[in-house]
Amino acid sequence: MDNEVKLHGFWPSPFVYRVIWALKLKGIEYDYIEEDLANKSELLLRYNPVYKKVPVLVHAGKPISESLVILEYIEEVWPHNPLLPKDPYERSVARFWINFATDKGRSAVRSLFWGGEDGEKEAAEQMFNFLKIIEEQALGDKKFFGGNSINMVDLIFAWFACWIQPMEQLVGIKVLEPSRLPRLHAWVKNFKEEPIIKENLPDPERLLEYYTRMRSNRMSKPN
Amino acid sequence: MGEEDRVILHGMWASTYVKRVELALKIKGIPFEYVEEDLSNKSALLLKYNPVQKKVPVLVHNGKPICESLVILEYIDETWPSHGLQLLPKDPYERARVRFWAAYIQQLLESMAKLFNPDHKEAQEKALEEMYEKQRILEEGMREFFPEESPNVHPEKLGILDIMIVSTLGAFRAQEEVLGVKTLDPEKNPLLFSWVEALIQLPVVKEIIPPFEKLVSLLQFIKQNGIRF
């Protein structure tokens, strides 16, 4: 009872999935609580008063918010099956890419999703440029960002393995083209085939439906 | 780690992000060389060390570059663990709390940066409100950390939050001079205000704070020309 692990999540969230994967990769038992973000639970608001978001990890009654903070916590409390390199320099490189994905990746995604009529092509190019840097400098010739096995950097970039596809469909522009980004494309395939990942992926149809609704809702609202 | 350790910091005299790293190195007593970069004319070395972002700070340790201020701080703490004090607490839950709030203070900085974009008046007012709201949340959050009235600021006990607070809010007087509004109100944020005041008195902080007039000139220039920094 004392060491119970609970995860408050929301099924379409890639941030929640990062935590799910980390817990499962380390074989950590946990209870999952699905939150309705349109109707947040008292518990969620108490655990994360600053952002009122998911994921929130609760360990032995103590809440931790923000997916990157949660991942570092998990790594420190359960160091087996490590998700970060041991060497401080290699760790700093991994953290650099995690930071880069969080910073630049997020704005590229936002532009792609919400970009207007003219904005779409430019947003797609911005996204492509971002992905090109990732492919050339973060991934290189490795199978995974973590080398021969996946690590935290792979979990962060997983957005591009599953969440970009419904977005590309919605916006009508394919960014992750195999001809333009061959190594990244291969990584997507390899990532989704990894045992734990394979069993824990969002349903693409359901995601597409969710994104479609989200986009039309926002666009129909008056400015 | 010994005599062969060579540590070089590429920085810019007014950069909040660079100050964080400078402070961390000084707090831990790590000797380093400093290279001032002209951001309008970046050195070939900087572009080689940080090809992706082309930004400062970059810490070069025995020829290997580390980029991104918070990543650098974690690196410094891990690489020189017995050197002076730890920047992060030992307990994983406490570390998580510190990392959470360090990231939040970073968001506060980004709100403050918006105040220097010479947009129209409404955008300025909106940015101000956003900053005050974030400060209010930070004030509340920090009260949890410090059960007594104000944080006990000792040079031997400085950590990442002290570094983030003083680098982000330490130059408030210069900012207020340029903006003509309070960016750190002692009445709204007594804890943050007293914390910052205590920090900027410390000798180690005084060593790195940029000269007032020089900073005011730069901030005025940025505000007039809308340079993003």
XYZ file of C-alpha atoms in Angstrom:
452
model
C 0.000 0.000 0.000
C 2.800 2.377 0.971
C 4.610 2.176 -2.336
C 1.602 2.263 -4.612
C 2.085 3.872 -7.978
C -0.823 5.595 -9.712
C -0.906 7.372 -13.038
C -3.537 9.944 -13.927
C -3.820 10.115 -17.707
C -5.844 10.870 -20.794
C -5.905 8.365 -23.650
C -4.861 10.617 -26.615
C -1.971 12.214 -24.749
C 1.546 11.431 -25.978
C 2.861 12.868 -22.708
C 0.927 10.245 -20.766
C 2.198 7.491 -23.042
C 5.786 8.434 -22.277
C 5.151 7.646 -18.640
C 3.220 4.456 -19.409
C 6.126 3.188 -21.516
C 8.722 4.100 -18.896
C 6.788 2.281 -16.166
C 6.215 -0.804 -18.322
C 9.790 -0.917 -19.619
C 10.932 -1.048 -16.008
C 8.234 -3.528 -15.027
C 6.656 -1.204 -12.469
C 3.118 -2.060 -11.382
C 0.722 0.858 -11.352
C -2.940 1.805 -11.329
C -4.167 3.884 -14.230
C -6.845 6.532 -13.775
C -8.412 7.967 -16.922
C -9.193 11.658 -16.512
C -11.881 13.474 -18.424
C -10.085 16.727 -19.194
C -13.382 18.483 -19.787
C -14.359 17.529 -16.264
C -11.202 17.203 -14.165
C -11.306 15.214 -10.958
C -10.847 16.856 -7.556
C -7.812 14.672 -7.100
C -6.148 15.907 -10.287
C -6.734 19.541 -9.355
C -5.285 18.878 -5.922
C -2.258 16.998 -7.300
C -1.481 19.476 -10.070
C -2.847 22.870 -9.078
C -0.314 24.769 -11.198
C -1.071 23.265 -14.621
C -4.158 21.110 -13.933
C -2.854 18.668 -16.550
C -1.975 15.034 -17.052
C 0.163 13.040 -16.674
C 0.446 13.072 -12.903
C 2.329 10.243 -11.245
C 1.475 9.545 -7.630
C 4.014 7.476 -5.724
C 3.282 6.547 -2.116
C 0.752 9.368 -2.035
C 3.141 12.017 -3.375
C 2.266 13.627 -6.727
C 4.725 14.471 -9.490
C 3.678 16.540 -12.524
C 5.227 17.331 -15.907
C 6.188 14.331 -18.020
C 9.917 15.124 -18.192
C 10.124 15.574 -14.423
C 8.203 12.313 -13.980
C 10.556 10.434 -16.313
C 13.647 11.645 -14.451
C 11.972 10.637 -11.174
C 11.157 7.153 -12.441
C 14.726 6.780 -13.681
C 16.127 7.693 -10.266
C 13.786 5.637 -8.120
C 13.896 2.551 -10.378
C 17.348 2.641 -12.010
C 17.169 -0.881 -13.537
C 16.576 -1.029 -17.311
C 18.036 2.460 -17.575
C 16.468 5.032 -19.882
C 19.361 7.461 -19.770
C 23.076 6.832 -20.378
C 25.300 6.435 -17.300
C 28.026 8.775 -18.512
C 27.284 12.414 -17.576
C 28.328 13.697 -20.988
C 26.156 11.219 -22.863
C 23.302 12.089 -20.508
C 23.720 15.759 -21.327
C 23.457 14.938 -25.039
C 20.281 12.930 -24.428
C 18.823 15.754 -22.351
C 19.761 18.256 -25.037
C 17.646 16.376 -27.592
C 14.808 15.946 -25.142
C 14.902 19.689 -24.553
C 15.072 20.380 -28.289
C 12.062 18.175 -28.988
C 10.116 19.894 -26.225
C 11.051 23.390 -27.324
C 11.174 23.379 -31.121
C 9.087 20.272 -31.685
C 6.108 21.630 -29.828
C 5.971 24.866 -31.805
C 6.366 22.965 -35.088
C 3.459 20.703 -34.140
C 1.285 23.610 -33.115
C 1.902 25.425 -36.409
C 1.088 22.303 -38.376
C -2.122 21.630 -36.523
C -3.510 25.114 -36.249
C -1.868 26.719 -39.313
C -4.436 28.366 -41.572
C -4.893 28.018 -45.323
C -1.619 29.616 -46.380
C 0.153 28.671 -43.184
C -0.103 24.935 -43.817
C 2.639 24.625 -46.448
C 4.989 26.763 -44.412
C 4.177 24.866 -41.239
C 4.900 21.612 -43.047
C 8.272 22.929 -44.229
C 9.084 24.103 -40.684
C 8.225 20.643 -39.422
C 10.307 19.005 -42.127
C 13.339 21.144 -41.275
C 12.970 20.215 -37.642
C 12.751 16.523 -38.511
C 15.755 16.742 -40.815
C 17.896 18.026 -37.935
C 16.586 15.214 -35.740
C 17.320 12.591 -38.367
C 20.814 13.821 -39.166
C 22.080 14.850 -35.779
C 20.084 13.081 -33.108
C 19.398 9.742 -34.802
C 22.184 9.465 -37.340
C 22.798 5.858 -38.347
C 21.544 4.375 -35.098
C 18.556 2.063 -34.963
C 17.086 4.021 -32.064
C 17.909 7.352 -30.486
C 19.174 5.298 -27.568
C 21.438 3.187 -29.800
C 20.582 -0.491 -30.045
C 17.730 -0.181 -27.592
C 15.194 2.538 -26.931
C 15.773 5.124 -24.252
C 14.148 8.307 -22.961
C 14.932 10.217 -26.153
C 12.971 7.655 -28.195
C 10.037 8.005 -25.804
C 10.069 11.780 -26.294
C 10.260 11.566 -30.080
C 7.530 8.941 -30.119
C 5.144 11.705 -30.998
C 6.440 11.360 -34.547
C 5.834 7.623 -34.521
C 2.109 7.757 -33.861
C 0.686 11.177 -33.456
C 1.959 12.936 -36.547
C 0.210 10.500 -38.878
C -3.397 11.403 -38.035
C -2.334 15.045 -38.090
C -0.834 14.635 -41.576
C -4.089 13.038 -42.704
C -6.131 15.853 -41.272
C -4.013 18.627 -42.713
C -3.532 16.760 -46.001
C 0.238 17.090 -46.090
C 2.673 14.245 -45.588
C 5.748 15.472 -43.747
C 7.411 12.221 -42.701
C 7.999 11.019 -46.255
C 10.170 7.899 -46.543
C 12.000 9.404 -49.524
C 12.818 12.651 -47.689
C 13.421 11.216 -44.199
C 14.422 7.583 -44.753
C 16.174 6.948 -41.443
C 13.458 8.571 -39.362
C 10.869 6.602 -41.284
C 12.747 3.395 -40.473
C 12.926 4.448 -36.833
C 9.126 4.872 -36.701
C 8.698 1.309 -37.916
C 11.305 -0.086 -35.515
C 9.917 1.850 -32.581
C 6.378 0.624 -33.100
C 7.593 -2.964 -33.340
C 9.370 -2.947 -29.980
C 7.573 -5.397 -27.665
C 6.336 -3.082 -24.895
C 5.619 -0.231 -27.291
C 3.654 -2.419 -29.679
C 1.243 -3.422 -26.924
C 0.788 0.170 -25.757
C -0.110 2.437 -28.619
C -3.141 4.668 -29.153
C -5.679 3.587 -31.746
C -4.953 5.629 -34.925
C -8.618 5.768 -36.007
C -9.676 7.036 -32.633
C -6.863 9.611 -32.630
C -7.867 10.889 -36.047
C -11.436 11.242 -34.895
C -10.315 13.095 -31.766
C -8.058 15.493 -33.696
C -10.754 16.125 -36.285
C -13.201 17.094 -33.578
C -10.634 19.245 -31.760
C -9.713 21.139 -34.891
C -13.259 21.794 -36.026
C -14.302 22.858 -32.527
C -11.536 25.405 -32.237
C -11.996 26.720 -35.759
C -15.711 27.184 -35.356
C -15.222 29.271 -32.230
C -15.318 33.026 -32.801
C -12.011 34.823 -32.230
C 38.815 14.960 -12.411
C 41.977 16.819 -11.552
C 44.639 18.981 -13.086
C 43.710 18.065 -16.649
C 40.164 19.435 -16.305
C 39.672 22.294 -18.694
C 36.389 24.149 -18.459
C 35.444 26.936 -20.863
C 32.178 28.863 -20.826
C 31.047 30.632 -23.982
C 28.679 33.386 -22.960
C 27.270 36.861 -23.383
C 27.475 39.394 -20.551
C 23.744 40.112 -20.276
C 22.332 36.647 -20.865
C 20.178 35.232 -18.062
C 20.955 31.740 -19.295
C 24.701 32.323 -19.156
C 24.439 33.780 -15.636
C 22.903 30.520 -14.448
C 25.943 28.566 -15.544
C 28.433 31.162 -14.285
C 26.809 31.058 -10.873
C 26.744 27.271 -10.750
C 30.448 27.070 -11.575
C 31.339 29.727 -8.990
C 29.147 28.198 -6.289
C 30.860 24.869 -6.771
C 34.281 26.488 -6.974
C 35.064 25.091 -10.429
C 37.758 27.110 -12.198
C 36.811 28.062 -15.741
C 37.762 30.279 -18.655
C 35.167 32.655 -20.010
C 34.768 33.539 -23.682
C 32.536 36.512 -24.494
C 30.596 35.932 -27.707
C 29.351 38.681 -29.989
C 25.907 37.331 -30.817
C 25.676 39.458 -33.947
C 28.915 37.874 -35.148
C 29.142 34.396 -33.688
C 32.525 32.734 -33.481
C 33.320 29.700 -35.609
C 33.919 27.828 -32.368
C 30.428 28.572 -31.043
C 28.869 27.411 -34.304
C 30.940 24.239 -34.138
C 29.980 23.554 -30.508
C 26.303 24.375 -30.879
C 25.385 23.836 -34.519
C 21.724 23.142 -33.762
C 20.808 26.201 -31.688
C 23.823 28.459 -32.299
C 23.275 29.926 -28.824
C 25.030 30.634 -25.565
C 25.715 29.351 -22.991
C 27.915 26.498 -24.136
C 30.065 24.767 -21.564
C 33.113 23.023 -22.989
C 34.604 20.420 -20.690
C 37.830 18.879 -21.904
C 36.846 19.721 -25.466
C 33.288 18.361 -25.280
C 30.445 20.860 -25.573
C 27.296 20.860 -23.468
C 24.397 23.123 -24.465
C 21.166 24.376 -22.852
C 21.529 26.040 -19.449
C 19.448 23.584 -17.401
C 21.130 20.617 -19.083
C 24.487 22.214 -18.229
C 23.482 22.678 -14.574
C 22.573 18.991 -14.259
C 25.861 18.080 -15.946
C 27.855 20.251 -13.552
C 26.139 18.685 -10.541
C 26.756 15.152 -11.812
C 30.329 15.698 -12.942
C 31.560 17.505 -9.835
C 29.504 15.869 -7.131
C 31.871 16.328 -4.240
C 32.857 19.829 -5.219
C 31.295 22.153 -2.652
C 27.580 21.671 -2.394
C 25.017 19.812 -4.476
C 22.846 21.973 -6.664
C 20.030 19.434 -6.543
C 18.812 17.658 -3.392
C 19.590 13.972 -2.868
C 16.046 12.700 -2.435
C 14.329 11.850 -5.770
C 11.018 13.417 -4.754
C 12.718 16.640 -3.658
C 14.679 16.615 -6.918
C 11.405 16.311 -8.822
C 9.988 19.306 -6.954
C 13.071 21.395 -7.706
C 13.015 20.423 -11.395
C 9.316 21.232 -11.608
C 9.794 24.716 -10.210
C 13.002 25.351 -12.180
C 10.975 24.683 -15.348
C 8.249 27.000 -14.072
C 10.714 29.813 -13.412
C 11.896 29.338 -16.999
C 8.310 29.934 -18.144
C 8.204 33.069 -16.020
C 11.335 34.282 -17.791
C 9.670 33.717 -21.160
C 6.690 35.801 -20.012
C 9.023 38.567 -18.913
C 10.828 38.525 -22.263
C 7.509 39.325 -23.980
C 7.474 42.668 -22.149
C 10.427 43.768 -24.247
C 8.753 43.186 -27.592
C 7.718 46.599 -28.909
C 4.191 45.577 -29.781
C 1.023 47.559 -29.257
C -0.200 48.591 -25.825
C -2.734 45.773 -25.404
C -0.084 43.121 -25.959
C 2.078 44.845 -23.346
C -0.758 44.845 -20.811
C -1.593 41.235 -21.535
C 2.074 40.267 -21.112
C 2.195 42.124 -17.806
C -0.893 40.322 -16.503
C 0.555 36.996 -17.569
C 3.799 37.753 -15.744
C 2.021 38.834 -12.544
C -0.091 35.688 -12.592
C 2.974 33.486 -12.978
C 4.703 35.345 -10.160
C 1.678 34.835 -7.953
C 1.748 31.087 -8.607
C 5.497 31.001 -8.029
C 5.136 32.927 -4.765
C 2.569 30.387 -3.535
C 4.651 27.457 -4.684
C 7.782 28.749 -3.003
C 5.928 29.244 0.281
C 5.647 25.457 0.395
C 9.401 25.199 0.113
C 10.100 27.684 2.857
C 7.905 27.190 5.908
C 9.521 30.197 7.612
C 8.718 33.647 6.325
C 11.609 33.979 3.888
C 14.184 31.568 2.456
C 17.363 31.203 4.452
C 19.956 32.310 1.977
C 23.398 30.968 2.753
C 26.281 30.844 0.300
C 26.941 27.259 1.402
C 23.374 26.190 0.709
C 22.678 27.611 -2.731
C 20.970 25.354 -5.222
C 19.267 25.346 -8.589
C 16.226 27.300 -7.408
C 18.404 30.062 -5.962
C 20.253 30.177 -9.285
C 17.033 30.301 -11.300
C 15.478 32.957 -9.056
C 18.419 35.332 -9.050
C 19.185 34.927 -12.765
C 15.546 35.516 -13.720
C 14.557 38.221 -11.224
C 17.874 39.655 -10.048
C 17.926 42.427 -12.649
C 14.428 43.645 -11.803
C 15.542 47.197 -11.073
C 17.078 47.582 -14.527
C 13.944 46.109 -16.112
C 11.701 48.489 -14.151
C 13.852 51.424 -15.217
C 13.251 50.571 -18.871
C 9.631 49.442 -18.717
C 8.325 52.016 -16.238
C 6.354 49.329 -14.388
C 7.166 47.130 -11.425
C 8.458 43.731 -12.475
C 8.909 42.568 -8.880
C 6.463 44.087 -6.426
C 7.395 43.622 -2.735
C 3.737 43.946 -1.753
C 2.431 41.353 -4.182
C 5.372 38.983 -3.790
C 7.021 39.487 -0.388
C 8.729 36.090 -0.380
C 10.193 36.394 -3.882
C 11.235 39.986 -3.255
C 13.059 39.265 0.006
C 14.645 36.178 -1.534
C 15.987 38.132 -4.508
C 17.230 40.967 -2.284
C 19.080 38.483 -0.084
C 20.615 36.743 -3.096
C 21.886 39.879 -4.820
C 23.798 40.801 -1.638
C 25.893 37.657 -1.797
C 29.474 38.203 -2.994
C 29.259 35.318 -5.472
C 26.178 36.899 -7.074
C 27.656 40.412 -7.050
C 30.538 39.034 -9.128
C 28.237 38.086 -11.983
C 25.535 40.768 -11.997
C 25.945 43.016 -15.064
C 26.520 46.749 -14.471
C 23.201 48.587 -14.052
C 23.650 51.350 -16.638
C 25.020 48.970 -19.254
C 22.093 46.619 -18.767
C 19.547 49.449 -18.890
C 21.024 50.616 -22.222
C 20.846 47.135 -23.663
C 17.268 46.565 -22.493
C 16.237 49.901 -23.976
C 17.862 48.943 -27.257
C 16.109 45.559 -27.245
C 12.759 47.152 -26.495
C 13.130 49.675 -29.301
C 14.352 47.167 -31.845
C 12.482 44.040 -30.819
C 15.453 41.740 -30.692
C 14.621 38.328 -29.292
C 17.220 37.105 -26.825
